[in-house]
CSV table of C-alpha atoms in Angstrom, one decimal:
chain,number,residue,atom,x,y,z
K,1,MET,CA,6.7,-1.9,-24.5
K,2,GLY,CA,8.4,0.8,-22.4
K,3,TYR,CA,8.0,1.8,-18.8
K,4,LEU,CA,7.4,4.8,-16.6
K,5,HIS,CA,10.4,6.3,-14.8
K,6,MET,CA,9.8,8.4,-11.7
K,7,LYS,CA,12.4,11.2,-11.3
K,8,ILE,CA,11.9,11.5,-7.6
K,9,ASN,CA,15.5,10.9,-6.7
K,10,ASP,CA,16.7,13.8,-8.9
K,11,LEU,CA,14.1,16.1,-7.4
K,12,LEU,CA,15.0,15.1,-3.8
K,13,GLU,CA,18.6,15.8,-4.5
K,14,LYS,CA,17.8,19.1,-6.1
K,15,LYS,CA,15.6,20.2,-3.2
K,16,GLY,CA,18.0,18.7,-0.5
K,17,VAL,CA,15.3,16.7,1.1
K,18,SER,CA,15.5,13.2,2.6
K,19,LYS,CA,13.1,10.4,1.9
K,20,ASN,CA,12.1,10.2,5.5
K,21,GLN,CA,11.3,13.9,5.6
K,22,ILE,CA,9.2,13.9,2.5
K,23,CYS,CA,7.3,10.8,3.5
K,24,LYS,CA,6.5,12.3,6.9
K,25,GLU,CA,5.5,15.7,5.5
K,26,LEU,CA,3.3,14.2,2.8
K,27,GLU,CA,2.0,11.2,4.8
K,28,ILE,CA,3.1,8.7,2.2
K,29,PRO,CA,4.1,5.3,3.4
K,30,ARG,CA,7.8,4.8,3.0
K,31,SER,CA,7.4,1.4,1.3
K,32,ASN,CA,5.2,2.9,-1.4
K,33,PHE,CA,7.6,5.8,-1.8
K,34,ASN,CA,10.6,3.5,-2.1
K,35,ARG,CA,8.9,1.5,-4.9
K,36,TYR,CA,8.3,4.8,-6.8
K,37,CYS,CA,11.9,5.8,-6.3
K,38,ARG,CA,13.1,2.4,-7.7
K,39,ASP,CA,10.5,2.3,-10.6
K,40,GLU,CA,9.2,-1.0,-9.1
K,41,PHE,CA,5.5,0.1,-8.9
K,42,GLN,CA,2.5,-1.6,-10.6
K,43,ARG,CA,0.1,1.3,-10.2
K,44,ILE,CA,0.5,5.0,-9.5
K,45,ASP,CA,-1.7,6.7,-6.8
K,46,ALA,CA,-3.0,9.9,-8.4
K,47,ASN,CA,-3.2,11.5,-5.0
K,48,TYR,CA,0.5,10.8,-4.2
K,49,ILE,CA,1.4,12.3,-7.6
K,50,CYS,CA,-0.5,15.4,-6.9
K,51,LYS,CA,1.1,15.7,-3.5
K,52,LEU,CA,4.6,15.3,-5.0
K,53,CYS,CA,3.9,17.8,-7.8
K,54,GLU,CA,2.8,20.3,-5.2
K,55,TYR,CA,5.7,19.6,-2.9
K,56,PHE,CA,8.3,19.9,-5.6
K,57,ASP,CA,6.4,22.8,-7.3
K,58,CYS,CA,6.7,20.9,-10.6
K,59,GLU,CA,4.7,19.7,-13.5
K,60,ILE,CA,3.9,16.0,-13.9
K,61,GLN,CA,6.3,15.7,-16.8
K,62,GLU,CA,9.1,16.8,-14.5
K,63,LEU,CA,8.2,13.9,-12.1
K,64,ILE,CA,7.3,11.0,-14.5
K,65,GLU,CA,8.7,10.2,-17.9
K,66,TYR,CA,7.9,7.4,-20.4
K,67,VAL,CA,11.0,5.5,-21.4
K,68,LYS,CA,10.8,3.5,-24.6
K,69,ASP,CA,12.1,0.0,-24.5
């Protein structure tokens, strides 16, 4: 089975935003955000995904990808 990869680090770099800044602006706990950045999450909070898509002005497929094993 494959896994989901969050492309947050690429989007942060492209936008020139720090993790601290985005967590503060979107009110996302840093510990949750770090797990998303490292692909170490068990569940995805749909509300956070919507916030991230809005913040980065992107579609969900630009944020998350399925990687085959």
